[in-house]
PDB file of C-alpha atoms in Angstrom:
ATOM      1  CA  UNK J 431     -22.317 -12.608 -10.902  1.00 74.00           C
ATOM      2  CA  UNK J 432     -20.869 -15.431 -12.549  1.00 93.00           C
ATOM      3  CA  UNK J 433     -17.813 -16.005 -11.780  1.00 97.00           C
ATOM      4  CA  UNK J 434     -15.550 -16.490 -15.319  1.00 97.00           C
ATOM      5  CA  UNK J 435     -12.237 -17.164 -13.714  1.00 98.00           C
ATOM      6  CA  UNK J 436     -10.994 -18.323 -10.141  1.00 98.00           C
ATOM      7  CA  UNK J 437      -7.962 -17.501  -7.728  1.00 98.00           C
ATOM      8  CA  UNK J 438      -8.551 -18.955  -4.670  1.00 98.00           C
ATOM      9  CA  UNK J 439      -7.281 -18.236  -1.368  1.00 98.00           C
ATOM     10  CA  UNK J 440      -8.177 -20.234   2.056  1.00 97.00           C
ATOM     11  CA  UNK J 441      -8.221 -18.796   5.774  1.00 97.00           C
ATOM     12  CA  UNK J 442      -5.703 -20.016   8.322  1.00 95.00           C
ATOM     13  CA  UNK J 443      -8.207 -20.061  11.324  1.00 93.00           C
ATOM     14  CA  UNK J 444     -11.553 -20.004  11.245  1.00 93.00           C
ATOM     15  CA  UNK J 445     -13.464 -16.987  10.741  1.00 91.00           C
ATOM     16  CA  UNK J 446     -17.118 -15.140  11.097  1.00 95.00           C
ATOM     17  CA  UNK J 447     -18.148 -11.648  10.612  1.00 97.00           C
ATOM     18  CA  UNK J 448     -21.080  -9.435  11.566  1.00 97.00           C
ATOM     19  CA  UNK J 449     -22.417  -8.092   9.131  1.00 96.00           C
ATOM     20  CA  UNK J 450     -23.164  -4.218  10.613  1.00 97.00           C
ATOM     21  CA  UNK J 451     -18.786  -4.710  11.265  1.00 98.00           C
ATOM     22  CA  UNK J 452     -17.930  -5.707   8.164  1.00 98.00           C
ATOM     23  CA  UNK J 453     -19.752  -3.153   6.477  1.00 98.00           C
ATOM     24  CA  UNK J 454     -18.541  -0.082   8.438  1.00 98.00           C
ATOM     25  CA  UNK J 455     -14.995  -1.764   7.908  1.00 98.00           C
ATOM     26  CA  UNK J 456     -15.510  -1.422   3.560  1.00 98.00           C
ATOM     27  CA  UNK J 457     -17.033   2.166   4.561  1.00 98.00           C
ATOM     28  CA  UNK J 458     -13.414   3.575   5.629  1.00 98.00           C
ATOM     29  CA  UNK J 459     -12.067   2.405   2.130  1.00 98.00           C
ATOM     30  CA  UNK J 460     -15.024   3.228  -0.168  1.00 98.00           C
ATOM     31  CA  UNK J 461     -14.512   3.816  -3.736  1.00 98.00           C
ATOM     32  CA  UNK J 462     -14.192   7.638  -4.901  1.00 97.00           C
ATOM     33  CA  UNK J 463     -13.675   9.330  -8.391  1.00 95.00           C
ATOM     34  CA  UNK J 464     -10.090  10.132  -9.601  1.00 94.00           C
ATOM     35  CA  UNK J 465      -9.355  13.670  -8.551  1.00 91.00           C
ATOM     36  CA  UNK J 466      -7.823  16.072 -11.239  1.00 88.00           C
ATOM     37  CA  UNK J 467      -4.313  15.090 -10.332  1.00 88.00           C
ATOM     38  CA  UNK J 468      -5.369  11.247  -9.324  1.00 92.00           C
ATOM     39  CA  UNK J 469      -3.689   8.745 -12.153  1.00 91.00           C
ATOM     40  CA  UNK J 470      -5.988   5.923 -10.837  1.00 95.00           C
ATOM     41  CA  UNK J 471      -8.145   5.166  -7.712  1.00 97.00           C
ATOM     42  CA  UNK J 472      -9.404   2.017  -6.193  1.00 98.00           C
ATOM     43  CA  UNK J 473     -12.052   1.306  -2.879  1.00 98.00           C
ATOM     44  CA  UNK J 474     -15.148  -0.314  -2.374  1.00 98.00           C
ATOM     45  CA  UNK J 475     -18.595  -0.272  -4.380  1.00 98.00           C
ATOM     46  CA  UNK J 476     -22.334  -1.597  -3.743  1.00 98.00           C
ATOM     47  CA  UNK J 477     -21.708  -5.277  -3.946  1.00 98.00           C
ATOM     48  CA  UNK J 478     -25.354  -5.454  -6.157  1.00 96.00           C
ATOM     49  CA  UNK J 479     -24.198  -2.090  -7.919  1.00 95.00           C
ATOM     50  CA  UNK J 480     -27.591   0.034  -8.790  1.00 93.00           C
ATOM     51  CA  UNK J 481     -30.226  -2.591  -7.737  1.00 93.00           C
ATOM     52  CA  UNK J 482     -28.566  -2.740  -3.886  1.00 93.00           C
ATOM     53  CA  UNK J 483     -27.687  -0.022  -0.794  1.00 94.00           C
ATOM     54  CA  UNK J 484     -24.905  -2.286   0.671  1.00 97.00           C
ATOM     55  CA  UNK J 485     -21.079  -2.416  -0.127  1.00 98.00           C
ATOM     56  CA  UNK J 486     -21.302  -5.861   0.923  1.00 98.00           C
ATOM     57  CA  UNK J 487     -23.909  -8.458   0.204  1.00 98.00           C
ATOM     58  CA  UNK J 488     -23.777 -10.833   3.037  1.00 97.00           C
ATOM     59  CA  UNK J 489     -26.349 -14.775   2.128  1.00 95.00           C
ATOM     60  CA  UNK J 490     -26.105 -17.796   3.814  1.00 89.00           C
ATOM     61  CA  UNK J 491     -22.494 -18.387   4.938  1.00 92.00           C
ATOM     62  CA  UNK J 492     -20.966 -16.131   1.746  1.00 97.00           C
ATOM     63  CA  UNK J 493     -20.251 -12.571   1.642  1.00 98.00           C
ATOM     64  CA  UNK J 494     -19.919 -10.693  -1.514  1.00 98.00           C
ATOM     65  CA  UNK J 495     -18.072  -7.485  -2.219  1.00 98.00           C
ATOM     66  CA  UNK J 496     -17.225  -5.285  -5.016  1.00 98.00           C
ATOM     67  CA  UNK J 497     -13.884  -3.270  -5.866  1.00 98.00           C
ATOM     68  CA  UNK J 498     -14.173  -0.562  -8.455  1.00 98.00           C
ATOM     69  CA  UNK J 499     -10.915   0.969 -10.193  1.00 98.00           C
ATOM     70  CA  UNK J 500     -11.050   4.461 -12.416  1.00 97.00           C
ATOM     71  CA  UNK J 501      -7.580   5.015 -13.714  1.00 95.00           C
ATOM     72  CA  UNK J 502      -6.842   8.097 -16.129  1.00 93.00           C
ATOM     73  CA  UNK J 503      -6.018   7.143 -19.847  1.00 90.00           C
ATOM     74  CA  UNK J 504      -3.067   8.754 -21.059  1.00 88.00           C
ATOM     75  CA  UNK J 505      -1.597   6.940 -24.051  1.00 87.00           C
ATOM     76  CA  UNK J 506       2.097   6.597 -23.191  1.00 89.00           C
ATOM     77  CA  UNK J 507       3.192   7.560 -27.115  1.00 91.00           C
ATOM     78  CA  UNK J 508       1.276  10.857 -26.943  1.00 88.00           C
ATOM     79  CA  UNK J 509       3.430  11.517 -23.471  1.00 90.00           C
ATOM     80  CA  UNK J 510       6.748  11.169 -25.193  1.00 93.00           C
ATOM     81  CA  UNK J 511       6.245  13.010 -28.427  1.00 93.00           C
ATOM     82  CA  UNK J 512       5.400  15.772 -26.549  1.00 93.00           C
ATOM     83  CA  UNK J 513       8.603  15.542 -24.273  1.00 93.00           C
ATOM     84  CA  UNK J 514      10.615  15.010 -27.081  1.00 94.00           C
ATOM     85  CA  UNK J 515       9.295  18.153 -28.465  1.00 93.00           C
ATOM     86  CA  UNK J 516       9.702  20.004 -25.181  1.00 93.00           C
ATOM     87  CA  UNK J 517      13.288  18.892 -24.934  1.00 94.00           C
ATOM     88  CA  UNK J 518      14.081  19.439 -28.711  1.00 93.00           C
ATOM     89  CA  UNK J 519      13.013  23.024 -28.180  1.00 92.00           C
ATOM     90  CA  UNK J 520      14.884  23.372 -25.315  1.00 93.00           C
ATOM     91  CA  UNK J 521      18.213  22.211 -26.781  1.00 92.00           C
ATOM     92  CA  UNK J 522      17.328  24.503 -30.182  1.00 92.00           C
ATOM     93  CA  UNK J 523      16.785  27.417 -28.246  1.00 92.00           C
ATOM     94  CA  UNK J 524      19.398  27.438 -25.250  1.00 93.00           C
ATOM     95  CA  UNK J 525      22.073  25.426 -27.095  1.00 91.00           C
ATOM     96  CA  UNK J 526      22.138  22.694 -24.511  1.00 92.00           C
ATOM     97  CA  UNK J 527      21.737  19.079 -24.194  1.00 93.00           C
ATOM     98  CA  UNK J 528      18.977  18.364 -21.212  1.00 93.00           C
ATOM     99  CA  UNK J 529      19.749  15.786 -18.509  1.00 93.00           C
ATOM    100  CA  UNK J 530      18.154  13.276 -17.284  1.00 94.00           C
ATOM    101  CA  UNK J 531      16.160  14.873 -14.291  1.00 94.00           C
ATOM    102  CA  UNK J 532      15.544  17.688 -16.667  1.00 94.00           C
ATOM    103  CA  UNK J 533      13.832  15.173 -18.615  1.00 93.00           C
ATOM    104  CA  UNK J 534      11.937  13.887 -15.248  1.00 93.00           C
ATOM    105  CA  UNK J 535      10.314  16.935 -14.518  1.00 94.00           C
ATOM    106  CA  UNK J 536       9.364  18.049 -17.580  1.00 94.00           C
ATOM    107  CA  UNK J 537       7.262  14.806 -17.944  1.00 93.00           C
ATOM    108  CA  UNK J 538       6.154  15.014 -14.783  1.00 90.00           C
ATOM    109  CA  UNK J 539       4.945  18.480 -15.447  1.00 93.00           C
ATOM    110  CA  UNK J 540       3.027  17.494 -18.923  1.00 93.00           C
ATOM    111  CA  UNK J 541       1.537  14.372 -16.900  1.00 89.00           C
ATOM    112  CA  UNK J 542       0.334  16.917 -14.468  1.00 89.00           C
ATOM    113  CA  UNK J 543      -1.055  19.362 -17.363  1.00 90.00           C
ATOM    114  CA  UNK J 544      -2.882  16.421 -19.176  1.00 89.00           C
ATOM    115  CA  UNK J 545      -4.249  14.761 -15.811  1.00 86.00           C
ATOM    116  CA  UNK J 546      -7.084  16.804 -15.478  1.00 87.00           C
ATOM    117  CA  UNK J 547      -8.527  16.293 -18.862  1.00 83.00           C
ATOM    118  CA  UNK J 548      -7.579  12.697 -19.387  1.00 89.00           C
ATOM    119  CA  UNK J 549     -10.053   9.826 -20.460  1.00 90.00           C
ATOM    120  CA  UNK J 550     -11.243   7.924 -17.628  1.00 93.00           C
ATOM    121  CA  UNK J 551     -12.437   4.145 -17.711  1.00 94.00           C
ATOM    122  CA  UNK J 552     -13.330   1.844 -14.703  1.00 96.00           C
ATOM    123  CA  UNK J 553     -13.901  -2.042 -13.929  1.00 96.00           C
ATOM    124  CA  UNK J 554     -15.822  -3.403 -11.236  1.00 97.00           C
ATOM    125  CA  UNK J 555     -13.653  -7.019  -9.496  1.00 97.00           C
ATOM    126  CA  UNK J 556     -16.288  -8.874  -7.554  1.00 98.00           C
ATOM    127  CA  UNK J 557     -15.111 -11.924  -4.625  1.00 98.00           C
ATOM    128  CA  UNK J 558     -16.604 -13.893  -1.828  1.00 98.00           C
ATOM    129  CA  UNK J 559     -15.466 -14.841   1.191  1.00 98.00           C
ATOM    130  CA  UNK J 560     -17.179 -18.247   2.189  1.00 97.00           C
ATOM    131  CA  UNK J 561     -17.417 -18.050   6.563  1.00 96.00           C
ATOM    132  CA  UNK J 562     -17.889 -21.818   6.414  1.00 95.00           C
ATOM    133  CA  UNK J 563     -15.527 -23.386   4.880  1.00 94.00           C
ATOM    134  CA  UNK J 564     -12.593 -20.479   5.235  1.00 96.00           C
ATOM    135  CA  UNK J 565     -12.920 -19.937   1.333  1.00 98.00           C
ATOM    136  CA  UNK J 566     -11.792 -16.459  -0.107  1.00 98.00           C
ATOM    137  CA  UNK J 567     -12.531 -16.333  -3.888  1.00 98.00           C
ATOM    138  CA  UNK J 568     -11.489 -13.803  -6.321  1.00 98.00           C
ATOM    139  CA  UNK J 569     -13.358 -13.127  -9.859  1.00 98.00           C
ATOM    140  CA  UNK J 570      -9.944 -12.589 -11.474  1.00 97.00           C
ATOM    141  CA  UNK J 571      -7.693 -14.259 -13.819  1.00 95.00           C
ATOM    142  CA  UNK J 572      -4.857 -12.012 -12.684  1.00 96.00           C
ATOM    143  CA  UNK J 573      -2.832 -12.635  -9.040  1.00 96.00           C
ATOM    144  CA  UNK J 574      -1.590  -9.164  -9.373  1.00 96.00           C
ATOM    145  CA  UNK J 575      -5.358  -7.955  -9.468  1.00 96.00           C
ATOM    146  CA  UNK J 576      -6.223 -10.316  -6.762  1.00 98.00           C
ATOM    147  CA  UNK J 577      -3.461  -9.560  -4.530  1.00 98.00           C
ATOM    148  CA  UNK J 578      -4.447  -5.965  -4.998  1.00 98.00           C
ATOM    149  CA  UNK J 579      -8.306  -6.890  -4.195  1.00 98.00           C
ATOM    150  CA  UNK J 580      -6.976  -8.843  -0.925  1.00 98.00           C
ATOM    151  CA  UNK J 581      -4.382  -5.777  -0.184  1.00 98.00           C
ATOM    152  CA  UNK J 582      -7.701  -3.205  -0.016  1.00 98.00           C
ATOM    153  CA  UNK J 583      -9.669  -6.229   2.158  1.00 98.00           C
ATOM    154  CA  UNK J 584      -6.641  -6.244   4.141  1.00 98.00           C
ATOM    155  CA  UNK J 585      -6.667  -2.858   4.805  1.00 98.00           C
ATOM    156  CA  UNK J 586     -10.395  -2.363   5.183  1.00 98.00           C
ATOM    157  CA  UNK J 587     -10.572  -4.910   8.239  1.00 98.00           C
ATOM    158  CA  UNK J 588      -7.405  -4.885   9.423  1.00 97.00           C
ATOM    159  CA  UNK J 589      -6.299  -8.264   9.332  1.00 96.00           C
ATOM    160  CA  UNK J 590      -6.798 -10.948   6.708  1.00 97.00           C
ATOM    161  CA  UNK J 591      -5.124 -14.398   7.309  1.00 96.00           C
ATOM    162  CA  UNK J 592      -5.301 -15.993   4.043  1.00 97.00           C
ATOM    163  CA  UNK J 593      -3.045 -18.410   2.024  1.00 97.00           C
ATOM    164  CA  UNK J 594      -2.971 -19.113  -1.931  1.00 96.00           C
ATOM    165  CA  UNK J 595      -5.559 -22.560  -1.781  1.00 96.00           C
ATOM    166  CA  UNK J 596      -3.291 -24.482  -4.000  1.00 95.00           C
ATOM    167  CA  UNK J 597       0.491 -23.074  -3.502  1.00 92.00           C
ATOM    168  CA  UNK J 598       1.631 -26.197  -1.505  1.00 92.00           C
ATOM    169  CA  UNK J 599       0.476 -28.767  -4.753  1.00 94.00           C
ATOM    170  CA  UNK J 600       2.761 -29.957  -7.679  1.00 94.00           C
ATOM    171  CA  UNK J 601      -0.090 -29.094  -9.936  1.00 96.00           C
ATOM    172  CA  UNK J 602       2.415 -29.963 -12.771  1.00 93.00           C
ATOM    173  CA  UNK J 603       2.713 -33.370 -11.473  1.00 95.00           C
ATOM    174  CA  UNK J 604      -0.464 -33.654 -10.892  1.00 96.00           C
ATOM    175  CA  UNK J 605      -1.983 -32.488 -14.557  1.00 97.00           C
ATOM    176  CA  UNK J 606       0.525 -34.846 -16.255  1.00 97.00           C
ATOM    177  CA  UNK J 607      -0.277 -37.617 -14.193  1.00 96.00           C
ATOM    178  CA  UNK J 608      -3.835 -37.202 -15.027  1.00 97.00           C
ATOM    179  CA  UNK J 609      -3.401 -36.701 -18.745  1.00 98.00           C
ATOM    180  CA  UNK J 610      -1.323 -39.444 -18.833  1.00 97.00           C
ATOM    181  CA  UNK J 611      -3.560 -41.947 -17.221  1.00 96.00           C
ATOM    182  CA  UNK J 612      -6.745 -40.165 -19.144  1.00 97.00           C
ATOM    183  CA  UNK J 613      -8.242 -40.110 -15.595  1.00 96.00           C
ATOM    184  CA  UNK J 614      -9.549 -37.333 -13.689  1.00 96.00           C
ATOM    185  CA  UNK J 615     -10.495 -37.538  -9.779  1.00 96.00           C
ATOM    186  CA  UNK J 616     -14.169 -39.149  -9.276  1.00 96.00           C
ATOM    187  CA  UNK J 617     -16.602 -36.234 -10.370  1.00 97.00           C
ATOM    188  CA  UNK J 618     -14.270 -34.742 -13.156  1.00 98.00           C
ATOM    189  CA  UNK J 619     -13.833 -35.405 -16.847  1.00 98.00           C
ATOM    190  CA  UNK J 620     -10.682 -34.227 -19.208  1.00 98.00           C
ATOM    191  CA  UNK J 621     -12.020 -31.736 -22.187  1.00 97.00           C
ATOM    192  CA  UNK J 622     -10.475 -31.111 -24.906  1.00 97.00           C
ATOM    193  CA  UNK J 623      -8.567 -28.388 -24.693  1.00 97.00           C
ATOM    194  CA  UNK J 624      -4.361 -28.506 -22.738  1.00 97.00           C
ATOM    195  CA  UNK J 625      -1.206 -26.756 -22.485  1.00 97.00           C
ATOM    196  CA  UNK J 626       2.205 -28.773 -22.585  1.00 96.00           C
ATOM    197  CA  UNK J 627       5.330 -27.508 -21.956  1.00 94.00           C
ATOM    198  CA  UNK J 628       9.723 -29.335 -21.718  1.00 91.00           C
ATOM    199  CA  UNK J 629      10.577 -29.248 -18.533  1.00 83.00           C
ATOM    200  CA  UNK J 630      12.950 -25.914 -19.136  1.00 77.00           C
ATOM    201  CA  UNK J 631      11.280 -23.050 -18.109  1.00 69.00           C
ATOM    202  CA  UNK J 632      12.311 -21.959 -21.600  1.00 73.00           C
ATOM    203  CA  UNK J 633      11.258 -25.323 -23.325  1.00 76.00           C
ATOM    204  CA  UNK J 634       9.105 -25.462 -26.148  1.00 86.00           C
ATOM    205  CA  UNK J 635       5.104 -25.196 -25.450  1.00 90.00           C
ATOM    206  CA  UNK J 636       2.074 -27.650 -27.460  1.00 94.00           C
ATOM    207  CA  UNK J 637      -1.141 -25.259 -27.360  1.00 95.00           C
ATOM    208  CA  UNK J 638      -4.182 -27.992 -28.030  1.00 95.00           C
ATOM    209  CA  UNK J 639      -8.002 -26.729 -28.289  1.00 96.00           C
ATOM    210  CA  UNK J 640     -10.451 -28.552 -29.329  1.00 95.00           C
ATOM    211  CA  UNK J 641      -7.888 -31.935 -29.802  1.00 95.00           C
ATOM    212  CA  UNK J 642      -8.703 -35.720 -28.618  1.00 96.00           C
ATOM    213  CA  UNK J 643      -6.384 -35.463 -25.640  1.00 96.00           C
ATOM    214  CA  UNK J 644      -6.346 -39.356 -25.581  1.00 95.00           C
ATOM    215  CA  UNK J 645      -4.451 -39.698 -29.036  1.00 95.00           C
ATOM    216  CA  UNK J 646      -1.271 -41.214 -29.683  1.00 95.00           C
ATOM    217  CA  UNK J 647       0.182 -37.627 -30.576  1.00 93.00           C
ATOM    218  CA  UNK J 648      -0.550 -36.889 -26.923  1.00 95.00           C
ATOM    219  CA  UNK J 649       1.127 -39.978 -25.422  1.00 94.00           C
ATOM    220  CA  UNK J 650       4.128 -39.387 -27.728  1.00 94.00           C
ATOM    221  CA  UNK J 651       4.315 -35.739 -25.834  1.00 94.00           C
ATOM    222  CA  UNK J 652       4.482 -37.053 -22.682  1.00 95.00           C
ATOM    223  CA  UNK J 653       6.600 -39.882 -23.243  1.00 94.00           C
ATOM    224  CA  UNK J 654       9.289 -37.523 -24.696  1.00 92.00           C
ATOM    225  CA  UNK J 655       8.790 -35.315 -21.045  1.00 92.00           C
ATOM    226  CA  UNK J 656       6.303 -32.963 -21.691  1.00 94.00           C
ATOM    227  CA  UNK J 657       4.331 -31.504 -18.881  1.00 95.00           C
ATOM    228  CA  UNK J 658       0.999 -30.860 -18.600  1.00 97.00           C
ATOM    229  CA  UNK J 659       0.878 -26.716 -17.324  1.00 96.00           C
ATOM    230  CA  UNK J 660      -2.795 -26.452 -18.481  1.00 98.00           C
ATOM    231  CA  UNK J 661      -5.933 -28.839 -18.910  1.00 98.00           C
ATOM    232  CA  UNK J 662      -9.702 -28.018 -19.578  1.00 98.00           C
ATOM    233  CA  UNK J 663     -11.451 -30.462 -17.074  1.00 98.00           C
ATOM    234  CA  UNK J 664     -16.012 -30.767 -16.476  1.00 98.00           C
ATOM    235  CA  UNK J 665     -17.078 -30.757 -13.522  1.00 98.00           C
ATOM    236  CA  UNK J 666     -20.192 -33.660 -13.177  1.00 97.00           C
ATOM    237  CA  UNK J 667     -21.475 -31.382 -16.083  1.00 97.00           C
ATOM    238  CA  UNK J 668     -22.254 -28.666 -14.541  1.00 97.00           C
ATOM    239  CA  UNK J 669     -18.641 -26.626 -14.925  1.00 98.00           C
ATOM    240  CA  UNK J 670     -16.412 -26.869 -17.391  1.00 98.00           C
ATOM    241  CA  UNK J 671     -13.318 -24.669 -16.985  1.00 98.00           C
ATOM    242  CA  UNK J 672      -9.073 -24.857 -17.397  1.00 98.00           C
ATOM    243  CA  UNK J 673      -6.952 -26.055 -14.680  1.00 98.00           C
ATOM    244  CA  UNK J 674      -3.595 -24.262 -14.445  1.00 97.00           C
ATOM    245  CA  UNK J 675      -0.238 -25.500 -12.591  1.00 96.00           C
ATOM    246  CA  UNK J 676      -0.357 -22.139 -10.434  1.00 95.00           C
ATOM    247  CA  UNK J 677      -3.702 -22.891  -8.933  1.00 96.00           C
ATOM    248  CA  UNK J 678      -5.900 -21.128 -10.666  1.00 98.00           C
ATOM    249  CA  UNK J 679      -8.958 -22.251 -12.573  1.00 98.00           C
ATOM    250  CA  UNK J 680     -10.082 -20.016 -15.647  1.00 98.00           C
ATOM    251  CA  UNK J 681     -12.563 -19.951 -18.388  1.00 97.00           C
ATOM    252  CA  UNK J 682     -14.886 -21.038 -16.712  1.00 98.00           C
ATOM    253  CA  UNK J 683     -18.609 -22.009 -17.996  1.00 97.00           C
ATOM    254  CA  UNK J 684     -21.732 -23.258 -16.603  1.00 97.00           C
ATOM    255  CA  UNK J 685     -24.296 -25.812 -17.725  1.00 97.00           C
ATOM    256  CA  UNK J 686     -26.868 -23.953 -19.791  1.00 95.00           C
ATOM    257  CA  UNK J 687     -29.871 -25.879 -16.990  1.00 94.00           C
ATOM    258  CA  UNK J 688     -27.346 -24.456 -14.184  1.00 93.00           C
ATOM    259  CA  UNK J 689     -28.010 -20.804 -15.766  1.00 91.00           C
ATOM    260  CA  UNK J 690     -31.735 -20.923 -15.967  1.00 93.00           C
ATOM    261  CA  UNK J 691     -32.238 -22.112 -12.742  1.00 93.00           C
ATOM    262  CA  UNK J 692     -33.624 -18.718 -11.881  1.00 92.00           C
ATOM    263  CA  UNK J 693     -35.024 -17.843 -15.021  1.00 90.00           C
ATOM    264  CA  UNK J 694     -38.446 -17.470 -13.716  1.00 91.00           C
ATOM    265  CA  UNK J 695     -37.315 -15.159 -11.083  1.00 91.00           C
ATOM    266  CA  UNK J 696     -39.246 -11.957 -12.443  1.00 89.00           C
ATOM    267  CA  UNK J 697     -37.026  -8.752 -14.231  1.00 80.00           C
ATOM    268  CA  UNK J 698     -38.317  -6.343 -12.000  1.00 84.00           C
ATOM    269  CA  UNK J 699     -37.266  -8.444  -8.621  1.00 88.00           C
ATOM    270  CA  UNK J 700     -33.684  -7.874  -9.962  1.00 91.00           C
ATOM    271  CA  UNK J 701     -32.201  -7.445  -6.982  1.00 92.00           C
ATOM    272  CA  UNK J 702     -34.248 -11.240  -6.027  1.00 94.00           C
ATOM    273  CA  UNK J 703     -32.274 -12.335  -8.742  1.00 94.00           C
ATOM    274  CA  UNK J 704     -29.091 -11.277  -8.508  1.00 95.00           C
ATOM    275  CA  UNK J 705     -29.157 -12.836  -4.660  1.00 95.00           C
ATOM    276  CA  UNK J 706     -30.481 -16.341  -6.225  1.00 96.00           C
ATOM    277  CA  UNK J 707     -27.564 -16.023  -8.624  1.00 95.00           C
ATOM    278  CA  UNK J 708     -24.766 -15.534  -5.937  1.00 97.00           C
ATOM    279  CA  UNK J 709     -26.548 -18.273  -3.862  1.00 96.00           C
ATOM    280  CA  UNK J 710     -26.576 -20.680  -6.599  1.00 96.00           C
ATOM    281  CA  UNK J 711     -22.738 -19.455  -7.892  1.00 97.00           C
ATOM    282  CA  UNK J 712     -21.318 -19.436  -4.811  1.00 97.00           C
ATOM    283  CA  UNK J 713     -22.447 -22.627  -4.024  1.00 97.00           C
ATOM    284  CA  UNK J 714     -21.464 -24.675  -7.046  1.00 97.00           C
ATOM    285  CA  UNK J 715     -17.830 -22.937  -6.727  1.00 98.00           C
ATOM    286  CA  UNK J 716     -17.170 -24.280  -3.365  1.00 97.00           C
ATOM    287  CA  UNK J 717     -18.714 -27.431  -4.024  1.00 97.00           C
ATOM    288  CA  UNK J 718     -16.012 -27.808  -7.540  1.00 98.00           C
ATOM    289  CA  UNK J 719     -13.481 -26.580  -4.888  1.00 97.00           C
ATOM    290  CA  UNK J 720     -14.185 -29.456  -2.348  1.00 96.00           C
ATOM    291  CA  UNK J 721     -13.982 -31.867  -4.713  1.00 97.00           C
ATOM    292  CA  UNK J 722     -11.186 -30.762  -6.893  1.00 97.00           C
ATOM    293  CA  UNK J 723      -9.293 -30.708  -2.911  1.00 96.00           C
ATOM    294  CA  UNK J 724     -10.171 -34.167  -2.632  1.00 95.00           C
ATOM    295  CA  UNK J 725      -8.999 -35.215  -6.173  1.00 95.00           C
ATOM    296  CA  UNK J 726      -5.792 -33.597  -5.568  1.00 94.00           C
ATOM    297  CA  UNK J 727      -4.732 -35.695  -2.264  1.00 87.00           C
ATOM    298  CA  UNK J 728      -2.540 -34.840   0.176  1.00 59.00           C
ATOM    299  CA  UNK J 729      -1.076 -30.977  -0.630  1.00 51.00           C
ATOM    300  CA  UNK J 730       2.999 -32.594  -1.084  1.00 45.00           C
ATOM    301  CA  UNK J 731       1.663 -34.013  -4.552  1.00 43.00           C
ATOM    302  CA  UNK J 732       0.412 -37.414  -5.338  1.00 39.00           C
ATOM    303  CA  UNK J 733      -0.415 -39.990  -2.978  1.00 40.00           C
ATOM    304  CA  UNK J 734       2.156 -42.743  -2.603  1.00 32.00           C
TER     305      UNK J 734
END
């Protein structure tokens, strides 16, 4: 339920959903078990997993859902000894060298042969769409993996108008700018930890954790053209997390007072719990994301 790394995505018109709609929308695309020939599957699962009945967990103005994935583990150097072999006995016992589509098949027919009793391992991706202020917030430090979360919400309702929140902002620009002033936007503080990087794609990188980002060794960086592509930033001390140049915000941690804040909800009211903890999550995102919006100006870059 707490959300350790963000990719955020904002609606292009306003939007509100019943909640009996949305639900039978997830229902066409719920999660099932890979089949015996099924390499991986993907759909919908109870947003609260054991301790709730819904796929989606609608409170307040935020709705939460869950995707599940079960893929089949089939370690790719166990595949091609075994087609080498194949072919090697092939060639030994008809004289022959096998082509390439020769090759295909027969891989395709030892994938199908190990499918059924293959290893399988699955991982839950949790979001939350926020009705109010057009929100759409993946728990994901991948964009593949959140692309493919949005692709299934797509699907499931038939139309999803979203945008990546940050694509339009020189977040480079931005990062540097702060660094280099030692200044964050009014409710934000610079950590410790940053990534800097020559302007060439290909340019050498400065990892820093744990380093006084003020030094002279920092200001040297800069001066010489470095720019900032990653810096750890706290949030009024309640968040502390890493701000990338391609919007998204990772490693994120919460403010040990922030985390007991339902504490005293009992163990057996899990399901109590689990809804304070969205609540209280979901809330504290949006209100880092409002601010960090207003830190970051106008979306062309910094203000003139």
């Amino acid at each position: 339920m707490w959300f350790s790394n963000l990719i955020c995505y904002k609606f292009k018109q306003d939007v509100t959903y019943a909640q009996e709609d949305f639900e039978k929308a997830l229902e066409q695309d719920i999660f099932r078990p890979c089949g015996s020939q099924d390499m991986t599957t993907f759909g919908w699962t109870k947003a609260f997993g054991k301790h709730g009945q819904m796929l989606s967990h609608f409170s307040q103005d935020s709705i939460l859902v869950c995707a599940k994935r079960e893929e089949k583990v089939l370690p790719a150097a166990v595949i091609n000894e075994m087609v080498a072999e194949k072919i090697e006995q092939i060639e030994q016992q008809e004289n022959r060298p096998v082509k390439k589509k020769e090759k295909d098949d027969i891989k395709e027919n030892i994938l199908a042969t190990l499918l059924p009793q293959a290893f399988k391992k699955s991982s839950l991706q949790f979001a939350f769409i926020d009705q109010k202020s057009g929100w759409v917030i993946v728990n994901s430090a991948s964009f593949n993996k959140a692309e493919e979360l949005l692709a299934l919400l797509r699907k499931s309702l038939g139309t999803l108008p979203v945008v990546p929140a940050f694509a339009n902002y020189d977040l480079d620009l931005q990062l540097t700018h702060w660094l280099t002033e030692f200044s964050a936007p009014e409710g934000f503080a610079i950590g410790t930890d940053a990534e800097l990087q020559e302007p060439d794609d290909n340019g050498a990188q400065v990892k820093l954790k744990q380093h006084d980002l003020s030094s002279d060794e920092i200001k040297t960086h800069l001066e010489n053209g470095k720019r900032v592509t990653k810096l750890a930033l706290d949030w009024r001390e309640r968040v502390k997390f890493v701000l990338q140049n391609d919007g998204t915000l990772k490693r994120l941690s919460y403010a040990e007072a922030l985390k007991d804040q339902n504490a005293d909800i009992p163990k057996e009211d899990l399901a109590v719990k689990l809804d304070a903890d969205f609540i209280l999550v979901s809330e504290e995102i949006k209100e880092l994301l409002e601010d960090l919006t207003k830190g970051l100006g106008d979306d062309e870059g910094l203000e003139s």
